[in-house]
Structure formats: structure tokens, C-alpha cells
Amino acid sequence: MNGTVFVVTDKPETIPPRKMLTSTGVEIKNDPDREMRIISVAEARELFGPAATLIDGVTWMVNDPPQFIPHYYHWTAELFLGFWRTYTTLDPSISESGDTVLPAPRRIWFVHLDASRWRDPARMNQWVLRSVFPSVTIEYSNDWDDRAQLGRAFLLDRVFLSDRAASKEGEHAKKVGRPLAEACSLPGSSHWWSPIARNAMKFSGLSELPHTGPPVITYISRQTSGRRLIAEDHELLVEALEALGNEYGYEVNIVSMEKLSREEQIKLAMRTTIMMGVHGNGLTSLVWMRPSKHRTLMEFYYPGGFTPDYQYTALSLGVNYYGWWDNVSFTHKDLPRKEYPKGFHGTQIPIDGVAVAKMCLEILQT
């Protein structure tokens, strides 16, 4: 009882291989033998005696290292989204309005992180967690050590284990290259994300979303960041989008997310019909876009470059997707290979603003 997780069952054949459940949690390695043991009920009685201390309710155990967690995208659009997608398989009747019988998790255990290592620089991670699970408590690596040093067994009423390295061992994750893929392969309600979106909406100050009004096009600019469009192409894109808005009555927003408050970012994303921008952290806001058949993410890359980070998140949430190489686009159905060519992180990313505006019009008029 030195911090090892014990899975107690008399049917060990029903338990997946440990490498698909847990890892060392040190950077991204996978050596599960010292982290988890699968034992029988008889073995448990011998090890723990006649009783263990019950920890009731839902526990979310995060076994990841701090390598990725203090990043808005990896926390919200991978780890958090993957946890909730898995949990909601227990309630296939979640409604469009977000009604569910599932109780919120009572606690999160960060097995390998201290209190300062899960927060991101923009403070979005803590906003997301506190907005959707306001009553949740958090324990950190020193708390995990405290429990281990007590020499007592704790029985978890219901536990969900998140482990990035272990998830990458799964069949679906290997196929698409995203750790989220295993969770998204599970059955569940098509409205599985609605309870989270509803809680975030209310916390941001919105009682409900308007059901009428013009489509909203939001271009998230990165022109003050390292990875950005060619300056002239940025200006031409803005002109094309504003012309589109003036002619057809669409609302067009040109924003830098770092200049908006956290509440303003969430509110804008929830009203947005088409979101676009250069590949980067600001596109994480796609998780808050309101459901509609026109809901679309457009992501701009240096020609030849692609990574499925935001594309796969969009796919998991039912958001349409267009990746762009200047005037060439691709969708969920015809994705290129993952590549990081020279120029991927540079300041000379081209985009044909007229072609983008034309595609926006085609989407909104279908």
C-alpha cells in the first residue's frame, strides 16, 4: 500500500491490459507494472484485512504528468473532454438541454502534480473546472503521498482514471493519433457535452442563447503572436469577411483572445457559427460553440502542414471542419498527413481571404 492502485476482481479477464489503463505518469512513458495490480477478492482480503475505508461518490483520478496539463487545449479539449465523454456513457439519455442523472465528480486527484502545476498562463483551466463543477475538491501529489503513507486501503466508490500515455495504447488512438479517440469510440448520447456547455454558459452570465439573429463569424487573430498570417493576407481576410457581413447581414468579429476576459471569450464562442484562425490555442474555444448544422471551424496552416489537434476535437463535438493551405481546403473526409514543415510556426502563413469568405457564404446558405 505504497500508492499502488489495486483492481479487485474475480474475473481478471474482463480487465484490459494494464498498459491501456495506467502508466508511470512521468513525462509520457508507460510502465504500468509498479502502478497497478489486479488481484482477486481473496487476495484483497489477505492484503487489506476485513475492511477498507470508503471514499464515496465519483473520483476523477488524473495520472498524467505536468507535461501537457498546464495548457488550455490539452486540459479542456483533451483531458477534460475525454473524462466527460467516458463518464456520460453511463447516461445515454442526456437531453439536448443538458439534463442528466449523472452527479458531478466530488473530487479530482492529481497524482503527479502539485497545486501550481495544472493552471495555464491564461487561467482558462481553472475557469473551466470551477464553472462546470463548482463543488469539486482537488487533491495533489502531496495528498496522494499522505494517503499512501497511512498504510491503509481506501475503497473508491466510483473512479475514472485518466492517463494520456495509456490511452495512446488503444486501437482507435493509434489509428488517428489522438489520445481522445478511445473515449470518443464509446457509445453515448449525441448530447453528451450539453451539461458542460450549459454550466459554462450560466457561469459566464448567459441565462440562455438567443434562438434568432444573424449567423456569427469570428476570426481569432494571432497577428501579435509568433505563428501568424502574412500581414497583407490578414488585412485582405478582414476586408473580405467585413464585406461579407455588410452584404448579407452577418455579424463579423475580429478578435485577439488574450485581449478578452475569460467570460467574454466563452460568451463569444457560444454565439459563434463559424470560427476561424491560424492553428493555435485560441481555437480551443470551439468546444463552446452553439450546436447548429452550420457550426464550423476553419483552421489556417502553412501549406503542407497539418496536425489533427483541433480537427479531432471538432469531429468529436460534431463541428464541421475546413483546414486551409492558402486557397486550398480540406475537411474531415480528406485530411492530409500530419506534417510540420519549415514555416509551420512562422510569421508567413498565407491565406486567400476571398476564398475563405466564399466558403463561409456557401456554408451559411446551405
PDB file of N, CA and C in Angstrom, residues 229 232-242 244 276 298 300 324 326-327 350-360:
ATOM      1  N   LEU A 229      -0.441  34.937 -39.754  1.00  0.00           N
ATOM      2  CA  LEU A 229      -0.600  35.118 -41.188  1.00  0.00           C
ATOM      3  C   LEU A 229       0.382  36.163 -41.720  1.00  0.00           C
ATOM      4  N   GLU A 232      -0.259  41.159 -45.024  1.00  0.00           N
ATOM      5  CA  GLU A 232      -1.157  41.576 -46.096  1.00  0.00           C
ATOM      6  C   GLU A 232      -2.338  40.626 -46.224  1.00  0.00           C
ATOM      7  N   ASP A 233      -2.079  39.331 -46.070  1.00  0.00           N
ATOM      8  CA  ASP A 233      -3.172  38.351 -46.166  1.00  0.00           C
ATOM      9  C   ASP A 233      -4.158  38.512 -45.017  1.00  0.00           C
ATOM     10  N   HIS A 234      -3.643  38.834 -43.848  1.00  0.00           N
ATOM     11  CA  HIS A 234      -4.522  39.107 -42.703  1.00  0.00           C
ATOM     12  C   HIS A 234      -5.461  40.266 -43.020  1.00  0.00           C
ATOM     13  N   GLU A 235      -4.918  41.350 -43.561  1.00  0.00           N
ATOM     14  CA  GLU A 235      -5.734  42.520 -43.878  1.00  0.00           C
ATOM     15  C   GLU A 235      -6.773  42.196 -44.947  1.00  0.00           C
ATOM     16  N   LEU A 236      -6.376  41.424 -45.955  1.00  0.00           N
ATOM     17  CA  LEU A 236      -7.314  41.059 -47.026  1.00  0.00           C
ATOM     18  C   LEU A 236      -8.410  40.136 -46.503  1.00  0.00           C
ATOM     19  N   LEU A 237      -8.063  39.257 -45.569  1.00  0.00           N
ATOM     20  CA  LEU A 237      -9.068  38.384 -44.975  1.00  0.00           C
ATOM     21  C   LEU A 237     -10.089  39.206 -44.189  1.00  0.00           C
ATOM     22  N   VAL A 238      -9.611  40.154 -43.407  1.00  0.00           N
ATOM     23  CA  VAL A 238     -10.515  41.013 -42.641  1.00  0.00           C
ATOM     24  C   VAL A 238     -11.443  41.775 -43.581  1.00  0.00           C
ATOM     25  N   GLU A 239     -10.895  42.314 -44.668  1.00  0.00           N
ATOM     26  CA  GLU A 239     -11.712  43.061 -45.639  1.00  0.00           C
ATOM     27  C   GLU A 239     -12.773  42.156 -46.261  1.00  0.00           C
ATOM     28  N   ALA A 240     -12.389  40.938 -46.627  1.00  0.00           N
ATOM     29  CA  ALA A 240     -13.339  40.018 -47.265  1.00  0.00           C
ATOM     30  C   ALA A 240     -14.449  39.622 -46.304  1.00  0.00           C
ATOM     31  N   LEU A 241     -14.107  39.384 -45.048  1.00  0.00           N
ATOM     32  CA  LEU A 241     -15.121  38.998 -44.066  1.00  0.00           C
ATOM     33  C   LEU A 241     -16.061  40.157 -43.759  1.00  0.00           C
ATOM     34  N   GLU A 242     -15.506  41.348 -43.624  1.00  0.00           N
ATOM     35  CA  GLU A 242     -16.354  42.511 -43.339  1.00  0.00           C
ATOM     36  C   GLU A 242     -17.263  42.831 -44.513  1.00  0.00           C
ATOM     37  N   LEU A 244     -18.438  40.610 -46.552  1.00  0.00           N
ATOM     38  CA  LEU A 244     -19.464  39.562 -46.483  1.00  0.00           C
ATOM     39  C   LEU A 244     -20.530  39.923 -45.454  1.00  0.00           C
ATOM     40  N   MET A 276     -12.690  30.791 -36.969  1.00  0.00           N
ATOM     41  CA  MET A 276     -11.529  30.567 -37.826  1.00  0.00           C
ATOM     42  C   MET A 276     -10.295  31.212 -37.229  1.00  0.00           C
ATOM     43  N   MET A 298     -12.674  26.711 -39.080  1.00  0.00           N
ATOM     44  CA  MET A 298     -11.713  26.846 -40.168  1.00  0.00           C
ATOM     45  C   MET A 298     -10.345  27.119 -39.571  1.00  0.00           C
ATOM     46  N   PHE A 300      -6.169  27.638 -40.273  1.00  0.00           N
ATOM     47  CA  PHE A 300      -5.200  28.037 -41.300  1.00  0.00           C
ATOM     48  C   PHE A 300      -3.811  27.484 -40.969  1.00  0.00           C
ATOM     49  N   TRP A 324      -7.071  24.885 -44.094  1.00  0.00           N
ATOM     50  CA  TRP A 324      -6.724  25.700 -45.260  1.00  0.00           C
ATOM     51  C   TRP A 324      -5.218  25.761 -45.459  1.00  0.00           C
ATOM     52  N   ASP A 326      -3.579  28.208 -47.818  1.00  0.00           N
ATOM     53  CA  ASP A 326      -3.784  29.345 -48.710  1.00  0.00           C
ATOM     54  C   ASP A 326      -5.182  29.283 -49.333  1.00  0.00           C
ATOM     55  N   ASN A 327      -5.320  28.876 -50.603  1.00  0.00           N
ATOM     56  CA  ASN A 327      -6.632  28.814 -51.252  1.00  0.00           C
ATOM     57  C   ASN A 327      -7.135  27.390 -51.434  1.00  0.00           C
ATOM     58  N   PRO A 350       0.253  31.922 -45.449  1.00  0.00           N
ATOM     59  CA  PRO A 350      -0.624  32.582 -46.428  1.00  0.00           C
ATOM     60  C   PRO A 350      -2.073  32.133 -46.270  1.00  0.00           C
ATOM     61  N   ILE A 351      -2.997  33.001 -46.644  1.00  0.00           N
ATOM     62  CA  ILE A 351      -4.416  32.625 -46.713  1.00  0.00           C
ATOM     63  C   ILE A 351      -5.099  33.486 -47.763  1.00  0.00           C
ATOM     64  N   ASP A 352      -5.955  32.851 -48.526  1.00  0.00           N
ATOM     65  CA  ASP A 352      -6.751  33.547 -49.539  1.00  0.00           C
ATOM     66  C   ASP A 352      -8.061  33.974 -48.889  1.00  0.00           C
ATOM     67  N   GLY A 353      -8.128  35.231 -48.467  1.00  0.00           N
ATOM     68  CA  GLY A 353      -9.300  35.716 -47.747  1.00  0.00           C
ATOM     69  C   GLY A 353     -10.574  35.657 -48.566  1.00  0.00           C
ATOM     70  N   VAL A 354     -10.475  35.881 -49.866  1.00  0.00           N
ATOM     71  CA  VAL A 354     -11.661  35.822 -50.724  1.00  0.00           C
ATOM     72  C   VAL A 354     -12.208  34.404 -50.763  1.00  0.00           C
ATOM     73  N   ALA A 355     -11.308  33.412 -50.865  1.00  0.00           N
ATOM     74  CA  ALA A 355     -11.746  32.011 -50.892  1.00  0.00           C
ATOM     75  C   ALA A 355     -12.395  31.619 -49.569  1.00  0.00           C
ATOM     76  N   VAL A 356     -11.835  32.095 -48.465  1.00  0.00           N
ATOM     77  CA  VAL A 356     -12.414  31.796 -47.153  1.00  0.00           C
ATOM     78  C   VAL A 356     -13.804  32.406 -47.031  1.00  0.00           C
ATOM     79  N   ALA A 357     -13.955  33.671 -47.426  1.00  0.00           N
ATOM     80  CA  ALA A 357     -15.264  34.335 -47.356  1.00  0.00           C
ATOM     81  C   ALA A 357     -16.284  33.629 -48.246  1.00  0.00           C
ATOM     82  N   LYS A 358     -15.851  33.194 -49.421  1.00  0.00           N
ATOM     83  CA  LYS A 358     -16.739  32.471 -50.330  1.00  0.00           C
ATOM     84  C   LYS A 358     -17.214  31.168 -49.698  1.00  0.00           C
ATOM     85  N   MET A 359     -16.303  30.454 -49.019  1.00  0.00           N
ATOM     86  CA  MET A 359     -16.691  29.210 -48.348  1.00  0.00           C
ATOM     87  C   MET A 359     -17.665  29.486 -47.213  1.00  0.00           C
ATOM     88  N   CYS A 360     -17.453  30.567 -46.465  1.00  0.00           N
ATOM     89  CA  CYS A 360     -18.387  30.934 -45.399  1.00  0.00           C
ATOM     90  C   CYS A 360     -19.792  31.125 -45.970  1.00  0.00           C
TER      91      CYS A 360
END
